[in-house]
CSV table of C-alpha atoms in Angstrom, one decimal:
chain,number,residue,atom,x,y,z
U,1,GLY,CA,80.7,89.3,120.0
U,2,ALA,CA,84.8,89.9,120.2
U,3,VAL,CA,85.7,93.1,121.2
U,4,VAL,CA,88.9,95.3,120.7
U,5,SER,CA,88.9,98.5,123.0
U,6,GLN,CA,91.5,100.6,122.9
U,7,HIS,CA,92.6,104.1,124.6
U,8,PRO,CA,92.2,107.3,124.6
U,9,SER,CA,90.4,107.5,121.6
U,10,TRP,CA,91.5,111.8,121.1
U,11,VAL,CA,94.8,113.1,123.1
U,12,ILE,CA,96.4,116.4,121.4
U,13,CYS,CA,100.6,116.9,122.8
U,14,LYS,CA,102.6,118.8,122.7
U,15,SER,CA,105.4,118.4,120.2
U,16,GLY,CA,108.6,116.2,121.9
U,17,THR,CA,106.6,114.5,124.5
U,18,SER,CA,105.4,111.3,125.0
U,19,VAL,CA,102.3,109.5,123.9
U,20,LYS,CA,100.8,105.9,125.6
U,21,ILE,CA,97.7,104.5,123.0
U,22,GLU,CA,96.9,101.4,124.6
U,23,CYS,CA,94.8,98.1,122.9
U,24,ARG,CA,93.0,95.6,124.7
U,25,SER,CA,91.5,92.4,124.1
U,26,LEU,CA,88.5,92.5,126.3
U,27,ASP,CA,86.9,88.8,126.1
U,28,PHE,CA,89.9,87.1,123.9
U,29,GLN,CA,93.7,86.4,124.3
U,30,ALA,CA,95.3,87.9,121.5
U,31,THR,CA,98.7,87.0,121.2
U,32,THR,CA,99.0,88.9,118.2
U,33,MET,CA,97.9,92.4,117.4
U,34,PHE,CA,98.5,94.4,114.6
U,35,TRP,CA,98.9,98.3,115.2
U,36,TYR,CA,98.0,100.4,112.0
U,37,ARG,CA,98.4,103.9,111.1
U,38,GLN,CA,96.2,105.6,108.3
U,39,PHE,CA,96.6,109.2,106.6
U,40,PRO,CA,93.4,110.7,105.6
U,41,LYS,CA,91.6,109.4,102.6
U,42,GLN,CA,94.2,106.7,102.5
U,43,SER,CA,94.2,102.6,103.6
U,44,LEU,CA,95.6,101.3,106.5
U,45,MET,CA,99.5,100.8,106.8
U,46,LEU,CA,100.4,98.2,109.0
U,47,MET,CA,103.4,99.7,111.6
U,48,ALA,CA,104.1,96.4,113.0
U,49,THR,CA,103.1,93.1,114.6
U,50,SER,CA,103.0,92.4,117.6
U,51,ASN,CA,103.2,88.8,119.2
U,52,GLU,CA,102.6,88.6,123.8
U,53,GLY,CA,106.0,88.0,125.1
U,54,SER,CA,108.6,89.0,122.5
U,55,LYS,CA,109.6,91.4,120.2
U,56,ALA,CA,107.3,93.6,117.7
U,57,THR,CA,108.3,93.3,114.0
U,58,TYR,CA,108.7,96.5,112.3
U,59,GLU,CA,107.6,96.4,109.1
U,60,GLN,CA,110.1,98.4,107.0
U,61,GLY,CA,110.4,102.0,107.2
U,62,VAL,CA,109.2,102.4,110.7
U,63,GLU,CA,111.1,103.0,113.1
U,64,LYS,CA,111.1,101.5,116.6
U,65,ASP,CA,112.8,103.6,118.6
U,66,LYS,CA,110.3,106.7,117.7
U,67,PHE,CA,107.2,103.8,117.7
U,68,LEU,CA,107.8,101.5,120.6
U,69,ILE,CA,105.0,98.6,121.1
U,70,ASN,CA,104.8,96.7,124.1
U,71,HIS,CA,102.5,93.6,124.7
U,72,ALA,CA,103.5,92.6,127.7
U,73,SER,CA,100.5,89.9,128.0
U,74,LEU,CA,97.4,88.4,126.1
U,75,THR,CA,94.9,91.1,126.3
U,76,LEU,CA,96.9,94.0,126.2
U,77,SER,CA,100.0,96.1,123.8
U,78,THR,CA,100.8,99.6,124.2
U,79,LEU,CA,102.0,102.4,121.2
U,80,THR,CA,103.9,104.5,123.0
U,81,VAL,CA,105.5,107.4,120.4
U,82,THR,CA,108.7,109.2,121.6
U,83,SER,CA,109.9,112.6,121.3
U,84,ALA,CA,106.5,113.5,118.9
U,85,HIS,CA,106.4,115.9,116.2
U,86,PRO,CA,103.6,117.4,114.1
U,87,GLU,CA,104.1,115.0,111.3
U,88,ASP,CA,103.3,111.6,113.8
U,89,SER,CA,99.9,112.8,113.9
U,90,SER,CA,97.2,110.4,112.1
U,91,PHE,CA,94.8,108.1,113.1
U,92,TYR,CA,96.2,105.2,114.9
U,93,ILE,CA,94.5,101.6,115.0
U,94,CYS,CA,95.4,98.6,117.0
U,95,SER,CA,93.6,95.1,115.9
U,96,ALA,CA,93.5,91.7,117.1
U,97,GLU,CA,92.9,88.0,116.5
U,98,ARG,CA,91.6,84.8,118.6
U,99,ALA,CA,94.0,82.7,117.0
U,100,ALA,CA,96.1,82.9,114.4
U,101,GLY,CA,94.6,82.7,110.6
U,102,ASN,CA,91.7,83.4,113.2
U,103,THR,CA,88.3,86.8,111.5
U,104,ILE,CA,90.5,90.0,112.9
U,105,TYR,CA,88.9,92.9,115.0
U,106,PHE,CA,89.4,96.1,115.1
U,107,GLY,CA,89.7,98.9,118.1
U,108,GLU,CA,87.9,101.8,117.9
U,109,GLY,CA,91.2,103.3,116.7
U,110,SER,CA,92.5,106.8,118.1
U,111,TRP,CA,92.8,109.9,117.1
U,112,LEU,CA,96.2,111.7,117.3
U,113,THR,CA,97.2,115.4,117.2
U,114,VAL,CA,101.0,116.9,117.9
U,115,VAL,CA,101.5,121.0,118.1
M,1,LYS,CA,104.5,90.9,96.1
M,2,GLN,CA,100.4,91.3,96.9
M,3,GLU,CA,98.7,93.5,95.5
M,4,VAL,CA,95.2,94.3,96.9
M,5,THR,CA,92.5,97.1,94.4
M,6,GLN,CA,89.5,97.9,94.6
M,7,ILE,CA,87.2,98.9,91.7
M,8,PRO,CA,85.3,101.3,92.5
M,9,ALA,CA,87.0,104.1,94.4
M,10,ALA,CA,83.8,105.5,95.3
M,11,LEU,CA,80.7,104.9,94.7
M,12,SER,CA,77.0,106.9,94.8
M,13,VAL,CA,73.2,104.9,94.1
M,14,PRO,CA,69.7,105.8,94.8
M,15,GLU,CA,68.5,104.0,98.8
M,16,GLY,CA,66.9,99.7,97.9
M,17,GLU,CA,69.4,99.5,94.8
M,18,ASN,CA,71.7,96.2,94.8
M,19,LEU,CA,75.1,96.8,94.7
M,20,VAL,CA,78.7,94.9,94.1
M,21,LEU,CA,81.8,95.7,95.5
M,22,ASN,CA,85.1,94.4,93.7
M,23,CYS,CA,88.4,93.4,95.2
M,24,SER,CA,90.9,91.7,93.5
M,25,PHE,CA,94.6,90.6,94.8
M,26,THR,CA,97.8,89.6,91.7
M,27,ASP,CA,98.6,86.8,94.3
M,28,SER,CA,96.6,83.3,94.1
M,29,ALA,CA,98.2,81.9,96.8
M,30,ILE,CA,96.5,83.5,100.0
M,31,TYR,CA,95.1,81.8,103.1
M,32,ASN,CA,91.9,84.3,103.2
M,33,LEU,CA,90.3,87.3,102.7
M,34,GLN,CA,87.9,89.2,104.6
M,35,TRP,CA,85.8,92.6,104.0
M,36,PHE,CA,85.4,95.3,106.8
M,37,ARG,CA,83.6,98.7,106.8
M,38,GLN,CA,84.9,101.8,108.3
M,39,ASP,CA,82.8,104.8,109.0
M,40,PRO,CA,84.1,108.3,109.1
M,41,GLY,CA,86.9,108.3,111.8
M,42,LYS,CA,86.2,105.3,113.3
M,43,GLY,CA,88.0,101.6,113.6
M,44,LEU,CA,87.1,99.0,110.5
M,45,THR,CA,84.0,96.3,111.6
M,46,SER,CA,84.1,92.6,110.7
M,47,LEU,CA,81.8,91.9,107.9
M,48,LEU,CA,82.8,88.1,106.2
M,49,LEU,CA,85.3,86.1,106.3
M,50,ILE,CA,86.8,83.7,103.7
M,51,GLN,CA,88.6,81.3,103.4
M,52,SER,CA,90.4,79.5,100.3
M,53,SER,CA,88.3,77.3,100.6
M,54,GLN,CA,85.2,78.5,100.7
M,55,ARG,CA,83.3,80.1,97.5
M,56,GLU,CA,81.3,82.7,99.5
M,57,GLN,CA,79.5,83.6,102.6
M,58,THR,CA,77.0,85.7,103.5
M,59,SER,CA,75.6,88.1,106.6
M,60,GLY,CA,72.1,89.0,106.2
M,61,ARG,CA,72.1,91.7,103.0
M,62,LEU,CA,76.1,91.0,102.4
M,63,ASN,CA,76.7,88.0,100.3
M,64,ALA,CA,80.4,87.7,99.3
M,65,SER,CA,82.3,85.6,97.0
M,66,LEU,CA,85.7,84.4,95.9
M,67,ASP,CA,87.5,83.0,92.9
M,68,LYS,CA,91.1,81.9,94.2
M,69,SER,CA,92.0,81.3,90.7
M,70,SER,CA,90.4,84.7,89.4
M,71,GLY,CA,92.3,86.8,92.5
M,72,ARG,CA,88.8,87.8,92.5
M,73,SER,CA,86.6,89.2,95.3
M,74,THR,CA,83.3,90.9,95.5
M,75,LEU,CA,80.9,92.1,98.0
M,76,TYR,CA,77.0,92.0,97.1
M,77,ILE,CA,75.3,94.1,99.1
M,78,ALA,CA,71.2,94.0,98.8
M,79,ALA,CA,69.0,96.3,99.7
M,80,SER,CA,71.4,98.7,100.4
M,81,GLN,CA,70.3,101.4,102.7
M,82,PRO,CA,71.4,104.7,104.1
M,83,GLY,CA,73.2,103.4,107.0
M,84,ASP,CA,75.4,101.6,104.9
M,85,SER,CA,77.5,104.2,103.8
M,86,ALA,CA,81.1,104.1,105.4
M,87,THR,CA,84.4,102.4,102.6
M,88,TYR,CA,84.6,99.5,102.9
M,89,LEU,CA,88.0,97.2,102.3
M,90,CYS,CA,89.2,93.7,101.7
M,91,ALA,CA,92.0,92.7,103.4
M,92,VAL,CA,93.8,89.4,102.1
M,93,ARG,CA,96.4,87.5,103.9
M,94,ARG,CA,98.9,85.0,102.0
M,95,SER,CA,99.7,82.5,105.7
M,96,SER,CA,98.2,81.8,108.9
M,97,TYR,CA,100.9,83.9,110.5
M,98,ASP,CA,101.4,86.7,107.2
M,99,LYS,CA,100.6,90.2,108.2
M,100,VAL,CA,97.1,91.4,106.3
M,101,ILE,CA,97.5,93.6,103.0
M,102,PHE,CA,94.2,96.1,103.3
M,103,GLY,CA,92.7,97.8,99.3
M,104,PRO,CA,92.6,101.1,99.2
M,105,GLY,CA,88.9,100.8,100.4
M,106,THR,CA,85.1,101.9,98.1
M,107,SER,CA,83.8,105.0,99.8
M,108,LEU,CA,79.8,104.1,99.5
M,109,SER,CA,77.3,106.7,99.4
M,110,VAL,CA,73.8,105.4,99.5
M,111,ILE,CA,71.8,108.5,99.1
M,112,PRO,CA,67.9,108.8,100.6
């Protein structure tokens, strides 16, 4: 079956630094990838929709200059948390779909802790 | 605006029991509905995808039904096992190009 991989699974960084999380579709080309964050015991919150070769579409309230999303190829999207602060500590999950409206596959998620 | 709710928020059952998880959505004009499973601290695993034209989908011990007109979907788990313990989320989509709207999830515990 389709597999979506995220890296790193865990990352601890100092406040003020930037962190990059990668999301890869391993056995299919994903024209669209989605980035979510999830706080403990809460559901997923969509941050942005990433389309290959174009600018990401951010949800209301999500700072596009703070959460930089790049979708440079059909198998890779990256999320960079810039100037991270402790309140950015969260679980970040990406997802990808093989074709519009098809089954969505999720990565394993990345735990970010900002100290 | 589409809103998705799930009842119950948490459920604890003894092993072997059959159970039903409920999902409701306010806007019946959906493209598809998908059920996911999430283990603690992990990503989501897709369980079943139901297109708007379908009434149900089955995979092993899982059966998901969809009633668009009433804005409801159920996930039936037969002969529950401790390994089924996880959070189950339903998600709906208005069109093939629209974003996915998630419910808050049902936390399931199956007691050995």
